[in-house]
Coordinates of C-alpha atoms in Angstrom, one line a residue:
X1 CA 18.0 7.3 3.4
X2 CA 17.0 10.9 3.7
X3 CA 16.7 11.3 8.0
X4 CA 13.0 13.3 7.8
X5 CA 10.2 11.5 6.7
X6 CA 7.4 12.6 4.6
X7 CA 4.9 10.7 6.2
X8 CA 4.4 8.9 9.2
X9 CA 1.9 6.0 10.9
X10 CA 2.6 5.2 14.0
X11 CA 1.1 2.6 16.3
X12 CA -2.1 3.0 14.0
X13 CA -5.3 0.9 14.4
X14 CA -8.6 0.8 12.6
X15 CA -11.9 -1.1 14.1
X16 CA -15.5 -1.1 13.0
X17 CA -18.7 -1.1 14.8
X18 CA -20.8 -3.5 14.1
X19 CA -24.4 -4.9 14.8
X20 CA -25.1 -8.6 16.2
X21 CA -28.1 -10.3 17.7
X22 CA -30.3 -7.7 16.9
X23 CA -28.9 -4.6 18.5
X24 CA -26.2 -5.7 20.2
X25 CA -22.7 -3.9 18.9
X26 CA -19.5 -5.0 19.2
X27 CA -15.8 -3.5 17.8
X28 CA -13.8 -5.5 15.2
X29 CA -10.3 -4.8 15.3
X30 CA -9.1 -5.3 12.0
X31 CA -5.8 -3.2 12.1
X32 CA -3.0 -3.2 15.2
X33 CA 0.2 -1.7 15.6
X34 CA 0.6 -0.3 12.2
X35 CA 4.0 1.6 11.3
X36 CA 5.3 2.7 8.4
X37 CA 7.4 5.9 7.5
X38 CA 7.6 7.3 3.5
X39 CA 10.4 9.3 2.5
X40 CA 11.0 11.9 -0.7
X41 CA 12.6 9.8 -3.8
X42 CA 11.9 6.0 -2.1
X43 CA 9.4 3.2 -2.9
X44 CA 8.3 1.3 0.2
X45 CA 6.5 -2.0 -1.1
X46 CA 3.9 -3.5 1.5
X47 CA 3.6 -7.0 1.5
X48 CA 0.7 -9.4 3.1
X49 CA -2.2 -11.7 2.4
X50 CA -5.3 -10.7 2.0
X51 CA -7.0 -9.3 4.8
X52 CA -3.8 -8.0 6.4
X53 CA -4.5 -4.6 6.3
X54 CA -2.7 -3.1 3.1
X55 CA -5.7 -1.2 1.2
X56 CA -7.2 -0.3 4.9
X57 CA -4.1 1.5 5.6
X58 CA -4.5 3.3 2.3
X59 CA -8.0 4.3 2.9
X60 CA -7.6 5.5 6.3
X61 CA -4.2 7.4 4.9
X62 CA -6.5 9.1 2.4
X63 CA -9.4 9.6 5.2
X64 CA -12.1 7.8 2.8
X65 CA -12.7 4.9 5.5
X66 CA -16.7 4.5 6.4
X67 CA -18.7 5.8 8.3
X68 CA -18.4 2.9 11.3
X69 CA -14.8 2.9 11.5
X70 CA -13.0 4.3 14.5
X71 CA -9.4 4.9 14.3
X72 CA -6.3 5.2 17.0
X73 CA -2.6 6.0 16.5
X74 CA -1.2 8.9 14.8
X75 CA -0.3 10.1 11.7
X76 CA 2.4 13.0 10.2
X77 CA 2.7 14.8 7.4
X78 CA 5.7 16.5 6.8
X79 CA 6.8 16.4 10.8
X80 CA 3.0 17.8 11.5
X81 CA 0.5 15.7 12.9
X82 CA -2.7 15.4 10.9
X83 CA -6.3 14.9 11.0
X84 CA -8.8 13.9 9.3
X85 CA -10.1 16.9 7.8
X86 CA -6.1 17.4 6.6
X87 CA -6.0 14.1 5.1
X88 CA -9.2 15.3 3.2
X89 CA -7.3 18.6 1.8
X90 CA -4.4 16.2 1.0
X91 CA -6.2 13.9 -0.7
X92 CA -5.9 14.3 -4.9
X93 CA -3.4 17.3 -4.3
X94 CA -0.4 16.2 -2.2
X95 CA -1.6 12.6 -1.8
X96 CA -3.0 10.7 -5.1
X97 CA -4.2 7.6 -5.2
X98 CA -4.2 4.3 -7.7
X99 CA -7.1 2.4 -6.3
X100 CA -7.4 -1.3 -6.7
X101 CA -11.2 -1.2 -8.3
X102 CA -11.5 0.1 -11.7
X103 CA -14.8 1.6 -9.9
X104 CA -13.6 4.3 -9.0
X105 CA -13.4 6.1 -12.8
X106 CA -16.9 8.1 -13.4
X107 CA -19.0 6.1 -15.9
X108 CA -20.3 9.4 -17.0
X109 CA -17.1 11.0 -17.9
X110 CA -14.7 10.1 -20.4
X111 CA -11.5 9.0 -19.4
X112 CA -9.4 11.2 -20.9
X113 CA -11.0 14.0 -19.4
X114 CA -10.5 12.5 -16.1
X115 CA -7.3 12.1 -16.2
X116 CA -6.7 15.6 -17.2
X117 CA -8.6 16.3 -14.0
X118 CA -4.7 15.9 -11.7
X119 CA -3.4 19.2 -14.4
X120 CA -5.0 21.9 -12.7
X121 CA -2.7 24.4 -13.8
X122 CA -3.0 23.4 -17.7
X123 CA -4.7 24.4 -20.3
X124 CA -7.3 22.4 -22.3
X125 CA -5.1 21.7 -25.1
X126 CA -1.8 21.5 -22.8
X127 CA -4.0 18.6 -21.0
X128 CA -5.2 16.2 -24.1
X129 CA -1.5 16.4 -25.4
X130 CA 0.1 15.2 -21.8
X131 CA -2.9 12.5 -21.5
X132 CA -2.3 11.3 -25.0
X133 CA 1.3 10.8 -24.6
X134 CA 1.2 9.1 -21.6
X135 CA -1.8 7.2 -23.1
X136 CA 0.6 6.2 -25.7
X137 CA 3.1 4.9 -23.2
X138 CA 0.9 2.4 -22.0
X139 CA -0.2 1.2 -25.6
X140 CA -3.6 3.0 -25.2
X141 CA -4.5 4.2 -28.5
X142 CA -5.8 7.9 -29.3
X143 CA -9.6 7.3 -29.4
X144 CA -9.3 6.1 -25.8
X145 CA -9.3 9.3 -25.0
X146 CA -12.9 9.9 -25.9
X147 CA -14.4 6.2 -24.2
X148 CA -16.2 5.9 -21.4
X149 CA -15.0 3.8 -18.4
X150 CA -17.6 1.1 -19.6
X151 CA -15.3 0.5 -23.0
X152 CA -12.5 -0.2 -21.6
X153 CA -11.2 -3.7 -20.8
X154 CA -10.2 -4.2 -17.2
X155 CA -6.3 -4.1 -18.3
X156 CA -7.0 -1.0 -20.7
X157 CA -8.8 0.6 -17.0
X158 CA -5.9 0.0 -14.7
X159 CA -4.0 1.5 -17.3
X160 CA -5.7 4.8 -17.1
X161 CA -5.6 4.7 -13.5
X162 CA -1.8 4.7 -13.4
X163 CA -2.1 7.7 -15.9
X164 CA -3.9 9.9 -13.5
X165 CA -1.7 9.4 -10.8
X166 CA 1.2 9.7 -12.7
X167 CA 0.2 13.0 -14.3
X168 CA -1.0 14.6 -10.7
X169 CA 2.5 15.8 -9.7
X170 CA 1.9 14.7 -6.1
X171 CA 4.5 14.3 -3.4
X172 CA 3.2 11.0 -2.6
X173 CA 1.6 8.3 -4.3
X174 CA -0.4 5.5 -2.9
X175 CA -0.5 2.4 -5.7
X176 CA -3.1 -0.1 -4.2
X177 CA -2.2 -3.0 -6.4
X178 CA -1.6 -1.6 -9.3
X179 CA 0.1 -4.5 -11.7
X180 CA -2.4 -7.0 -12.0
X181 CA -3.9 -7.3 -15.9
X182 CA -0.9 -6.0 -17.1
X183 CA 0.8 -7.7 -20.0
X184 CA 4.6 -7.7 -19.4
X185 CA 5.3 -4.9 -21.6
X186 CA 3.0 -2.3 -19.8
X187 CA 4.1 -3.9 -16.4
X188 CA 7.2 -2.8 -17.3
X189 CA 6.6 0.5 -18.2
X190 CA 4.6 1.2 -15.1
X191 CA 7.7 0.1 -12.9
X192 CA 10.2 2.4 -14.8
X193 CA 7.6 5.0 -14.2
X194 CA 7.5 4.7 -10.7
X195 CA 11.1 4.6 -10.3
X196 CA 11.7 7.9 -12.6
X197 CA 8.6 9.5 -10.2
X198 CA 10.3 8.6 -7.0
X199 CA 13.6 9.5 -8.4
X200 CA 12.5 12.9 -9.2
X201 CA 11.9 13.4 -5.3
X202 CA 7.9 11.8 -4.9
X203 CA 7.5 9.4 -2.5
X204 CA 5.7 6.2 -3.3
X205 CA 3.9 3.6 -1.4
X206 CA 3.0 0.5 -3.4
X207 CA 0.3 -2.5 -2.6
X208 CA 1.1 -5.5 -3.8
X209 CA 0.7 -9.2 -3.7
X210 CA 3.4 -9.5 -6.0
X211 CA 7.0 -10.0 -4.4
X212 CA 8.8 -10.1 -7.7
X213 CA 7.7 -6.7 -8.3
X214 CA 8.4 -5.5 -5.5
X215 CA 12.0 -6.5 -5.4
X216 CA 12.4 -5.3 -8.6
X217 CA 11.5 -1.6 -8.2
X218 CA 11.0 -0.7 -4.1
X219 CA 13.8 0.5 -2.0
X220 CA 12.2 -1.2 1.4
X221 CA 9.9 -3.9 1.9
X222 CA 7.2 -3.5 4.9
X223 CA 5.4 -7.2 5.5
X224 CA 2.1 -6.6 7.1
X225 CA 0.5 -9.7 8.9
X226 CA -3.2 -9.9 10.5
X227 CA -3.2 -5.8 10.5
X228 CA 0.4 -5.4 11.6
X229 CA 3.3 -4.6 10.6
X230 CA 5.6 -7.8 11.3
X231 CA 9.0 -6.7 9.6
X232 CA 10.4 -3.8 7.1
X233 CA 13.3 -4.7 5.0
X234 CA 15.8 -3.0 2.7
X235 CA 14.8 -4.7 -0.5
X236 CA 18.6 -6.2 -0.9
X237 CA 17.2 -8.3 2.1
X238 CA 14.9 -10.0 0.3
X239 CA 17.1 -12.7 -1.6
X240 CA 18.4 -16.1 -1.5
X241 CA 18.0 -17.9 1.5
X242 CA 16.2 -15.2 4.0
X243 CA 19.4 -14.9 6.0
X244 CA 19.6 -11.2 6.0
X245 CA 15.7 -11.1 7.4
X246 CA 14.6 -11.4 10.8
X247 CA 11.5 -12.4 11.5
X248 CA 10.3 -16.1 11.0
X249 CA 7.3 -15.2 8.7
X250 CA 9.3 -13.0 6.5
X251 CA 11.6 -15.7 6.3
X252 CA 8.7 -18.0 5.2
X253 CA 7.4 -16.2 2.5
X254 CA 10.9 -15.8 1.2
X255 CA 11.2 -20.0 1.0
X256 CA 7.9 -20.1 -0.3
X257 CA 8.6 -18.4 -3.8
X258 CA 8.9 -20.4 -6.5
X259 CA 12.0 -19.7 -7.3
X260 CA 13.4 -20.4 -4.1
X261 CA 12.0 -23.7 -1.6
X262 CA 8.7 -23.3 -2.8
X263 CA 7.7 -24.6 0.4
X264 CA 4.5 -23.5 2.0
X265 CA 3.8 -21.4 5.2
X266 CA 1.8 -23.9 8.0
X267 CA -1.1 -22.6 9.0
X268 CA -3.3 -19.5 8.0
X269 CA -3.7 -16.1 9.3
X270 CA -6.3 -14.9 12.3
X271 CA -9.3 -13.4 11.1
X272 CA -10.5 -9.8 12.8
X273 CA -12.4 -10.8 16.2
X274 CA -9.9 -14.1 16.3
X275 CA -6.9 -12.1 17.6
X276 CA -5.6 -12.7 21.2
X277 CA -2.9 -10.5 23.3
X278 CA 0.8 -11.4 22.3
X279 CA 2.6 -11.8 18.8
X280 CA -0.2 -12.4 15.9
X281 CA 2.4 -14.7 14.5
X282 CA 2.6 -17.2 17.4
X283 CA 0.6 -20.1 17.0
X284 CA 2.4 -20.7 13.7
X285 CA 5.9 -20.1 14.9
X286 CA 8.3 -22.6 15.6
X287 CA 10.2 -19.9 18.0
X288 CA 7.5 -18.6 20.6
X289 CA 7.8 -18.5 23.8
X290 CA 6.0 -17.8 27.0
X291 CA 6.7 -14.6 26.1
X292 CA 4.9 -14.4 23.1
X293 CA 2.4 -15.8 23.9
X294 CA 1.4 -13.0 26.6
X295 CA 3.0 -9.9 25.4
X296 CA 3.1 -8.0 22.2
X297 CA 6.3 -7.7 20.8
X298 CA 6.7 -3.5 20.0
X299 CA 8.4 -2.9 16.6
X300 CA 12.6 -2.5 17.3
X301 CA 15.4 -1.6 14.9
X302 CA 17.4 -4.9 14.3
X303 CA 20.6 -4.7 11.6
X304 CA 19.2 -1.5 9.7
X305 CA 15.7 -3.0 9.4
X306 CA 12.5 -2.7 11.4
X307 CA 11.1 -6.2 13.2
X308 CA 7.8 -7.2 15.5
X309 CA 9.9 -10.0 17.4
X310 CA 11.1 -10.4 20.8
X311 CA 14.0 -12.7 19.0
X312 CA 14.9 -11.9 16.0
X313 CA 18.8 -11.2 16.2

């Protein structure tokens, strides 16, 4: 793995103000302890439930978070810490994003013009050819060029989506669950796509619910659990019987594919405002200790991965 990465998060956190019993405020931490590190020509998958913290992260990366959030920890770009106002200028230049709402295409502007958008440097002409042809890719027919977002199915949408990013050239793309409504040829073609983008030297962070995908295209595998980062994995890792793994929810999930145990995990997740000090994971771990139970565990190398455990091994 190249030694310098691209981007950084370290110990990052996001909470949001709200109002209760009138005007009474009070801070939800939704996000703890996040850490992740991207690097030139490697896919890191992030895996978790919902409300772990995966599209948050990817908000707050792209500095589009609202207006009552607070944030803590630090960010890097390229070895230089950054601010908000830099993740602004990064944002649609060095740092595209595939959003998870189909919302966010213009109802007033016709899709293929706003994919052309992410060619700044091309002419009018040079731009309709490279959106057709990716267009075409996808199974997206010529005349989708000229709908508006309100004409396109929610598959035929998505599809467009992965077009813009794909076409921007950044150094680092942000797919917030980007598969679903696929049909297994397109799926298909936008995993080869992100493989040939990364291996061309971009670096690619990719949302997902979906573990099969994941294993199938990302390099490492980050699991994020009740807004922290629990475990990151080389991707071989994630196989057979969770051996190679090291933290007992990791593990879980692994036994709970279909195609391995298919064996639920007990219990559920804390909800923001139900967290307590020590490991998120403990009341649903058959490992914790006293330990645990008062401390937070920091994130440690273990065997070439990363793990939030004071046992793993």
């Amino acid at each position: 793995m190249n030694s310098k990465p691209i981007f950084q998060v370290e110990n990052f956190g996001v909470s949001f103000s709200q109002y209760v019993k009138g005007i009474e405020r009070r801070e939800l931490h939704v996000i703890t302890n996040l850490d992740i590190n991207l690097y030139k020509g490697k896919i890191l998958a992030v895996l978790g439930s919902s409300g772990s913290g995966k599209s948050l992260l990817a908000h707050a990366i792209l500095g589009i978070l609202p207006y009552n959030a607070s944030i803590y920890g630090k960010m890097y770009f390229k070895g230089q810490e950054i601010s908000q106002k830099d993740r602004e200028a990064l944002r649609g230049h060095a740092i595209s994003l595939i959003p998870q709402s189909v919302n966010y295409l213009d109802p007033l502007i016709k899709v293929g013009k706003q994919v052309g958008f992410s060619l700044r440097q091309k002419s009018e002409a040079e731009k309709k050819q490279l959106v057709l042809q990716q267009f075409a890719k996808y199974g997206l027919a010529p005349e989708v060029y000229d709908y508006y977002p309100h004409q396109l199915s929610g598959g035929m949408a998505r599809r467009v989506l992965l077009s813009t990013a794909l076409l921007a050239e950044s150094e680092i793309i942000i797919a917030d669950e980007p598969t679903p409504g696929l049909d297994e040829q397109s799926l298909k073609e936008v995993l080869a796509d992100f493989r040939k983008t990364t291996d061309e030297g971009c670096a690619v962070l990719m949302i997902t619910h979906d573990i099969n995908a994941a294993r199938t295209i990302a390099d490492q595998i980050a699991v994020f659990y009740a807004g922290s980062t629990l475990e990151i994995a080389n991707v071989e890792e994630m196989t057979g019987d969770g051996s190679k793994l090291r933290h007992p929810y990791t593990k879980a999930l692994l036994r709970a594919m279909p195609d391995t145990e298919f064996v639920p995990v007990e219990g559920t997740q804390p909800m923001p405002g139900e967290m307590t000090k020590g490991c998120l994971f403990s009341d649903r771990c058959a490992y914790k200790t006293e330990q645990c139970l008062a401390e937070t565990p920091p994130l440690r190398d273990v065997r070439g991965g990363k793990v939030r455990c004071f046992h793993a091994s």
